[in-house]
């Protein structure tokens, strides 16, 4: 079982930036596809971006393309989410997730391990 710990959330004004980090432990990190998901109040959890175990493939939600960037450092067992040009509609709890599979899935059910979440609030 992968243990995941997110950090980096907070309050930011619209147009600002935040960088989230997710540190993994307990497993061989580079065997896992990683994802960032978010859940706003009253809404379902949704995929923000997925990165494959190799780092060679990424899949972004249309709503964040061109503003967010995912990266992973397998030597540090860490995945990052750089969020730029933040909008009030990006406000949510952001979750890091890990999943297995040669080809990464893109839905909540494709990821078996989850972090506790970190709050991102964007003020207008």
Coordinates of N, CA, C and O in Angstrom, one line a residue:
X1 N 0.8 -1.2 0.0 CA 0.0 0.0 0.0 C 0.9 1.2 0.0 O 1.8 1.4 0.8
X2 N 0.5 2.2 -0.9 CA 1.3 3.4 -1.0 C 0.8 4.4 0.1 O -0.4 4.6 0.2
X3 N 1.7 5.0 0.8 CA 1.3 6.1 1.6 C 1.7 7.4 0.9 O 2.8 7.6 0.4
X4 N 0.7 8.3 0.9 CA 0.8 9.6 0.1 C 0.5 10.7 1.0 O -0.4 10.7 1.8
X5 N 1.4 11.8 1.0 CA 1.3 12.9 1.8 C 1.4 14.2 0.9 O 2.4 14.5 0.4
X6 N 0.3 14.9 0.8 CA 0.3 16.1 0.0 C 0.7 17.3 0.9 O 0.4 17.4 2.1
X7 N 1.2 18.3 0.2 CA 1.5 19.6 0.9 C 1.4 20.7 -0.2 O 1.5 20.4 -1.4
X8 N 1.3 22.0 0.3 CA 1.4 23.1 -0.6 C 0.2 23.8 -0.9 O 0.2 24.8 -1.6
X9 N -1.0 23.4 -0.4 CA -2.2 24.1 -0.6 C -2.2 25.4 0.2 O -1.3 25.7 1.0
X10 N -3.3 26.2 0.0 CA -3.4 27.4 0.7 C -4.4 28.4 0.0 O -5.2 27.9 -0.9
X11 N -4.3 29.6 0.4 CA -5.2 30.7 -0.1 C -4.4 31.6 -1.0 O -3.3 32.0 -0.7
X12 N -5.0 31.8 -2.2 CA -4.3 32.6 -3.2 C -5.3 33.5 -3.9 O -6.5 33.0 -4.1
X13 N -4.9 34.6 -4.4 CA -5.8 35.4 -5.2 C -5.8 34.9 -6.6 O -4.9 34.3 -7.1
X14 N -6.9 35.2 -7.3 CA -7.1 34.8 -8.7 C -5.9 35.4 -9.5 O -5.4 36.5 -9.3
X15 N -5.4 34.5 -10.4 CA -4.2 34.9 -11.2 C -2.9 34.5 -10.6 O -1.9 34.5 -11.2
X16 N -3.0 34.0 -9.3 CA -1.8 33.6 -8.6 C -1.4 32.2 -8.9 O -2.0 31.5 -9.7
X17 N -0.3 31.7 -8.2 CA 0.2 30.4 -8.4 C 0.4 29.6 -7.1 O 0.6 30.3 -6.0
X18 N 0.3 28.3 -7.2 CA 0.6 27.5 -6.1 C 1.3 26.2 -6.6 O 1.1 25.8 -7.8
X19 N 2.1 25.6 -5.8 CA 2.8 24.3 -6.2 C 2.4 23.3 -5.1 O 2.8 23.5 -3.9
X20 N 1.8 22.2 -5.5 CA 1.5 21.1 -4.6 C 2.5 20.1 -4.8 O 3.1 19.8 -5.9
X21 N 2.8 19.4 -3.7 CA 3.7 18.3 -3.7 C 3.0 17.1 -3.1 O 2.2 17.2 -2.2
X22 N 3.5 15.9 -3.5 CA 2.9 14.7 -3.0 C 4.1 13.7 -2.8 O 4.7 13.3 -3.8
X23 N 4.4 13.4 -1.6 CA 5.5 12.4 -1.3 C 4.9 11.1 -1.0 O 4.0 10.9 -0.2
X24 N 5.5 10.1 -1.7 CA 5.0 8.7 -1.6 C 6.0 7.9 -0.8 O 7.3 8.1 -0.9
X25 N 5.6 6.9 -0.1 CA 6.4 6.0 0.6 C 5.8 4.6 0.7 O 4.6 4.4 0.5
X26 N 6.6 3.6 1.0 CA 6.1 2.3 1.2 C 6.2 1.4 0.0 O 5.9 0.2 0.1
X27 N 6.5 1.9 -1.2 CA 6.5 1.1 -2.4 C 7.5 1.6 -3.3 O 8.2 2.7 -3.1
X28 N 7.7 0.9 -4.4 CA 8.6 1.4 -5.5 C 7.8 2.4 -6.3 O 6.9 2.1 -7.1
X29 N 8.2 3.7 -6.1 CA 7.4 4.8 -6.7 C 7.3 4.7 -8.2 O 6.2 4.9 -8.7
X30 N 8.3 4.3 -8.9 CA 8.3 4.4 -10.3 C 7.5 3.2 -10.9 O 7.5 3.1 -12.2
X31 N 6.9 2.4 -10.1 CA 6.0 1.4 -10.6 C 4.5 2.0 -10.8 O 3.7 1.2 -11.2
X32 N 4.3 3.2 -10.3 CA 3.0 3.7 -10.1 C 2.7 4.9 -11.0 O 3.5 5.8 -11.1
X33 N 1.5 4.8 -11.7 CA 1.0 6.0 -12.3 C 0.5 6.9 -11.2 O 0.0 6.5 -10.1
X34 N 0.6 8.2 -11.4 CA 0.2 9.2 -10.3 C -0.8 10.2 -10.9 O -0.8 10.5 -12.1
X35 N -1.7 10.6 -10.0 CA -2.7 11.6 -10.5 C -3.0 12.6 -9.4 O -2.8 12.4 -8.2
X36 N -3.5 13.7 -9.9 CA -4.0 14.8 -9.0 C -5.5 14.9 -9.4 O -5.9 15.0 -10.5
X37 N -6.3 14.8 -8.4 CA -7.8 14.9 -8.5 C -8.2 16.1 -7.6 O -7.4 16.5 -6.7
X38 N -9.4 16.6 -7.8 CA -9.9 17.6 -6.9 C -11.4 17.4 -6.7 O -12.1 16.8 -7.5
X39 N -11.9 17.9 -5.6 CA -13.3 17.8 -5.2 C -13.7 19.1 -4.6 O -13.2 19.5 -3.5
X40 N -14.7 19.8 -5.2 CA -15.3 21.0 -4.7 C -16.5 20.6 -3.9 O -17.1 19.6 -4.1
X41 N -16.9 21.5 -3.0 CA -18.1 21.2 -2.2 C -19.3 20.9 -3.1 O -19.6 21.7 -4.0
X42 N -20.0 19.8 -2.8 CA -21.2 19.5 -3.5 C -21.0 18.9 -4.9 O -21.9 18.6 -5.6
X43 N -19.7 18.6 -5.2 CA -19.4 18.1 -6.6 C -18.7 16.8 -6.4 O -18.1 16.5 -5.4
X44 N -18.6 16.0 -7.5 CA -17.9 14.7 -7.5 C -16.4 15.0 -7.7 O -16.0 16.0 -8.2
X45 N -15.6 14.1 -7.2 CA -14.2 14.1 -7.4 C -13.9 14.0 -8.9 O -14.4 13.1 -9.5
X46 N -13.0 14.8 -9.4 CA -12.7 14.8 -10.8 C -11.2 14.8 -11.0 O -10.4 15.3 -10.2
X47 N -10.8 14.2 -12.1 CA -9.4 14.2 -12.5 C -8.9 15.5 -12.9 O -9.6 16.2 -13.7
X48 N -7.8 15.9 -12.5 CA -7.1 17.2 -12.9 C -6.0 16.8 -13.9 O -6.0 17.4 -15.0
X49 N -5.1 15.9 -13.5 CA -4.0 15.5 -14.4 C -3.5 14.2 -13.9 O -3.4 13.9 -12.7
X50 N -3.1 13.4 -14.9 CA -2.5 12.1 -14.7 C -1.1 12.0 -15.3 O -0.9 12.6 -16.4
X51 N -0.2 11.4 -14.6 CA 1.1 11.2 -15.2 C 1.5 9.7 -15.1 O 1.2 9.0 -14.1
X52 N 2.0 9.1 -16.2 CA 2.3 7.7 -16.2 C 3.5 7.4 -15.4 O 4.3 8.3 -15.0
X53 N 3.7 6.1 -15.1 CA 4.8 5.6 -14.2 C 6.1 6.1 -14.7 O 7.0 6.4 -14.0
X54 N 6.2 6.2 -16.1 CA 7.5 6.5 -16.7 C 7.7 8.1 -16.7 O 8.8 8.5 -17.0
X55 N 6.6 8.8 -16.6 CA 6.6 10.2 -16.8 C 6.5 10.6 -18.2 O 6.4 11.8 -18.5
X56 N 6.4 9.7 -19.1 CA 6.3 10.0 -20.5 C 5.0 10.4 -21.1 O 4.9 10.9 -22.2
X57 N 4.0 10.1 -20.3 CA 2.6 10.5 -20.7 C 1.9 11.3 -19.7 O 1.9 10.9 -18.5
X58 N 1.2 12.3 -20.1 CA 0.4 13.1 -19.2 C -1.0 13.4 -19.8 O -1.1 13.4 -21.0
X59 N -2.0 13.5 -19.0 CA -3.3 13.7 -19.4 C -4.0 14.8 -18.5 O -4.2 14.6 -17.3
X60 N -4.3 15.9 -19.2 CA -4.9 17.0 -18.4 C -6.3 17.2 -18.7 O -6.8 17.0 -19.8
X61 N -7.1 17.6 -17.7 CA -8.4 18.0 -17.9 C -8.4 19.3 -18.7 O -7.5 20.1 -18.6
X62 N -9.4 19.4 -19.6 CA -9.5 20.6 -20.4 C -9.5 21.9 -19.6 O -8.9 22.9 -20.1
X63 N -10.1 21.9 -18.5 CA -10.2 23.1 -17.7 C -8.9 23.6 -17.2 O -8.8 24.8 -16.7
X64 N -7.8 22.8 -17.2 CA -6.5 23.2 -16.6 C -5.4 23.2 -17.6 O -4.3 23.6 -17.3
X65 N -5.7 22.8 -18.8 CA -4.6 22.8 -19.9 C -4.1 24.2 -20.1 O -4.8 25.1 -20.2
X66 N -2.8 24.2 -20.1 CA -2.1 25.5 -20.3 C -1.8 26.3 -19.1 O -1.1 27.3 -19.1
X67 N -2.4 25.9 -17.9 CA -2.3 26.6 -16.7 C -1.6 25.7 -15.6 O -0.8 26.2 -14.8
X68 N -1.8 24.4 -15.7 CA -1.3 23.5 -14.7 C -0.2 22.6 -15.3 O -0.3 22.3 -16.5
X69 N 0.7 22.2 -14.5 CA 1.8 21.3 -15.1 C 2.1 20.3 -14.0 O 2.4 20.6 -12.8
X70 N 2.1 19.0 -14.4 CA 2.5 17.9 -13.5 C 3.9 17.5 -13.8 O 4.3 17.5 -15.0
X71 N 4.6 17.1 -12.8 CA 5.9 16.5 -13.0 C 6.2 15.5 -11.8 O 5.5 15.5 -10.8
X72 N 7.1 14.6 -12.1 CA 7.5 13.6 -11.0 C 9.0 13.5 -11.0 O 9.7 13.6 -12.0
X73 N 9.5 13.3 -9.8 CA 10.9 13.0 -9.5 C 10.9 11.6 -8.9 O 10.7 11.5 -7.6
X74 N 11.2 10.6 -9.6 CA 11.2 9.3 -9.1 C 12.4 9.0 -8.1 O 12.3 8.2 -7.3
X75 N 13.4 9.8 -8.2 CA 14.5 9.7 -7.2 C 14.1 10.2 -5.8 O 14.6 9.7 -4.8
X76 N 13.1 11.1 -5.8 CA 12.6 11.7 -4.6 C 11.2 11.1 -4.2 O 10.7 11.5 -3.2
X77 N 10.7 10.2 -5.0 CA 9.4 9.6 -4.7 C 8.3 10.7 -4.6 O 7.5 10.6 -3.7
X78 N 8.4 11.7 -5.4 CA 7.5 12.9 -5.3 C 6.9 13.3 -6.6 O 7.6 13.2 -7.6
X79 N 5.7 13.6 -6.6 CA 5.0 14.2 -7.7 C 4.6 15.6 -7.4 O 4.2 15.9 -6.3
X80 N 4.6 16.5 -8.4 CA 4.3 17.9 -8.2 C 3.2 18.4 -9.1 O 3.0 17.8 -10.2
X81 N 2.5 19.4 -8.6 CA 1.5 20.0 -9.5 C 1.7 21.5 -9.4 O 1.5 22.1 -8.3
X82 N 2.2 22.1 -10.5 CA 2.4 23.5 -10.5 C 1.1 24.1 -11.1 O 0.7 23.8 -12.2
X83 N 0.5 25.0 -10.4 CA -0.8 25.6 -10.8 C -0.6 27.1 -11.0 O -0.2 27.8 -10.0
X84 N -0.8 27.6 -12.2 CA -0.6 29.0 -12.5 C -1.9 29.6 -13.0 O -2.9 28.8 -13.3
X85 N -2.0 30.9 -13.0 CA -3.2 31.6 -13.5 C -4.5 31.0 -12.8 O -5.5 30.7 -13.5
X86 N -4.4 30.8 -11.5 CA -5.5 30.2 -10.8 C -6.8 31.0 -10.9 O -6.8 32.3 -10.9
X87 N -7.9 30.3 -10.9 CA -9.2 30.9 -11.0 C -10.1 30.5 -9.8 O -9.8 29.4 -9.2
X88 N -11.1 31.3 -9.4 CA -11.9 30.9 -8.3 C -12.5 29.5 -8.5 O -12.7 28.8 -7.5
X89 N -12.8 29.1 -9.7 CA -13.4 27.8 -9.9 C -12.4 26.6 -9.7 O -12.8 25.5 -9.8
X90 N -11.1 27.0 -9.5 CA -10.1 25.9 -9.1 C -10.2 25.6 -7.6 O -9.5 24.7 -7.2
X91 N -11.0 26.3 -6.9 CA -11.1 26.1 -5.4 C -11.6 24.7 -5.2 O -12.7 24.3 -5.7
X92 N -10.9 23.9 -4.4 CA -11.3 22.5 -4.1 C -10.3 21.9 -3.2 O -9.2 22.5 -2.9
X93 N -10.6 20.7 -2.7 CA -9.6 19.9 -2.0 C -8.9 19.1 -3.1 O -9.6 18.4 -3.9
X94 N -7.6 19.2 -3.1 CA -6.8 18.5 -4.1 C -6.2 17.2 -3.5 O -5.6 17.3 -2.4
X95 N -6.4 16.1 -4.2 CA -5.9 14.8 -3.7 C -4.9 14.2 -4.7 O -5.0 14.3 -5.9
X96 N -3.9 13.7 -4.1 CA -2.9 12.9 -4.8 C -3.3 11.4 -4.8 O -3.8 10.9 -3.8
X97 N -3.1 10.7 -5.9 CA -3.5 9.3 -6.0 C -2.4 8.5 -6.7 O -1.8 9.0 -7.6
X98 N -2.4 7.2 -6.4 CA -1.4 6.3 -7.1 C -2.2 5.1 -7.6 O -3.1 4.6 -6.9
X99 N -1.8 4.6 -8.7 CA -2.5 3.5 -9.3 C -1.5 2.7 -10.2 O -0.5 3.2 -10.6
X100 N -1.8 1.4 -10.3 CA -1.0 0.5 -11.1 C -1.6 0.4 -12.5 O -2.7 0.7 -12.8
X101 N -0.7 -0.2 -13.4 CA -1.1 -0.5 -14.8 C -0.2 0.1 -15.8 O 0.4 1.2 -15.6
X102 N 0.1 -0.6 -16.8 CA 1.0 -0.2 -17.8 C 0.5 1.1 -18.5 O 1.3 2.1 -18.7
X103 N -0.8 1.1 -18.8 CA -1.4 2.3 -19.3 C -2.2 2.9 -18.2 O -3.1 2.3 -17.6
X104 N -2.0 4.2 -17.8 CA -2.7 4.8 -16.7 C -4.1 5.0 -17.0 O -4.5 5.5 -18.1
X105 N -5.0 4.7 -16.0 CA -6.4 5.1 -16.1 C -6.5 6.5 -15.7 O -5.6 7.2 -15.3
X106 N -7.8 7.0 -16.0 CA -8.0 8.4 -15.8 C -9.2 8.7 -14.9 O -9.6 9.9 -14.7
X107 N -9.7 7.7 -14.3 CA -10.9 7.9 -13.4 C -10.5 7.5 -12.0 O -9.5 6.9 -11.7
X108 N -11.4 7.9 -11.0 CA -11.1 7.7 -9.6 C -10.9 6.2 -9.3 O -10.0 5.8 -8.6
X109 N -11.7 5.4 -10.0 CA -11.6 3.9 -9.7 C -10.3 3.3 -10.2 O -10.1 2.1 -9.8
X110 N -9.5 4.0 -11.0 CA -8.3 3.4 -11.5 C -7.1 3.6 -10.5 O -6.0 3.2 -10.8
X111 N -7.4 4.3 -9.4 CA -6.4 4.6 -8.4 C -6.7 4.1 -7.1 O -7.8 4.3 -6.5
X112 N -5.8 3.2 -6.5 CA -6.2 2.5 -5.3 C -5.7 3.2 -4.0 O -6.1 2.8 -2.9
X113 N -4.8 4.1 -4.1 CA -4.2 4.8 -3.0 C -4.4 6.3 -3.1 O -4.1 6.9 -4.1
X114 N -4.7 6.9 -1.9 CA -5.1 8.3 -1.9 C -4.4 9.0 -0.7 O -4.3 8.4 0.4
X115 N -4.1 10.2 -0.9 CA -3.6 11.1 0.2 C -4.8 11.7 0.9 O -6.0 11.4 0.5
X116 N -4.5 12.5 1.9 CA -5.6 13.0 2.8 C -6.2 14.3 2.2 O -7.2 14.7 2.6
X117 N -5.5 14.8 1.2 CA -6.0 16.0 0.5 C -5.5 17.3 1.1 O -5.1 17.4 2.3
X118 N -5.4 18.3 0.2 CA -4.9 19.6 0.7 C -5.9 20.7 0.1 O -6.2 20.6 -1.1
X119 N -6.3 21.6 0.9 CA -7.2 22.6 0.4 C -6.6 23.7 -0.4 O -5.5 24.3 0.0
X120 N -7.2 24.0 -1.6 CA -6.7 25.1 -2.4 C -7.9 26.1 -2.5 O -9.0 25.7 -2.9
X121 N -7.7 27.3 -2.1 CA -8.8 28.3 -2.2 C -8.3 29.5 -3.0 O -7.2 30.1 -2.7
X122 N -9.1 29.8 -4.0 CA -8.7 31.0 -4.9 C -9.7 32.0 -4.7 O -10.9 31.8 -5.0
X123 N -9.3 33.2 -4.3 CA -10.2 34.3 -4.0 C -10.3 35.2 -5.3 O -9.3 35.3 -6.0
X124 N -11.5 35.8 -5.5 CA -11.7 36.6 -6.7 C -11.3 38.1 -6.4 O -11.1 38.5 -5.2

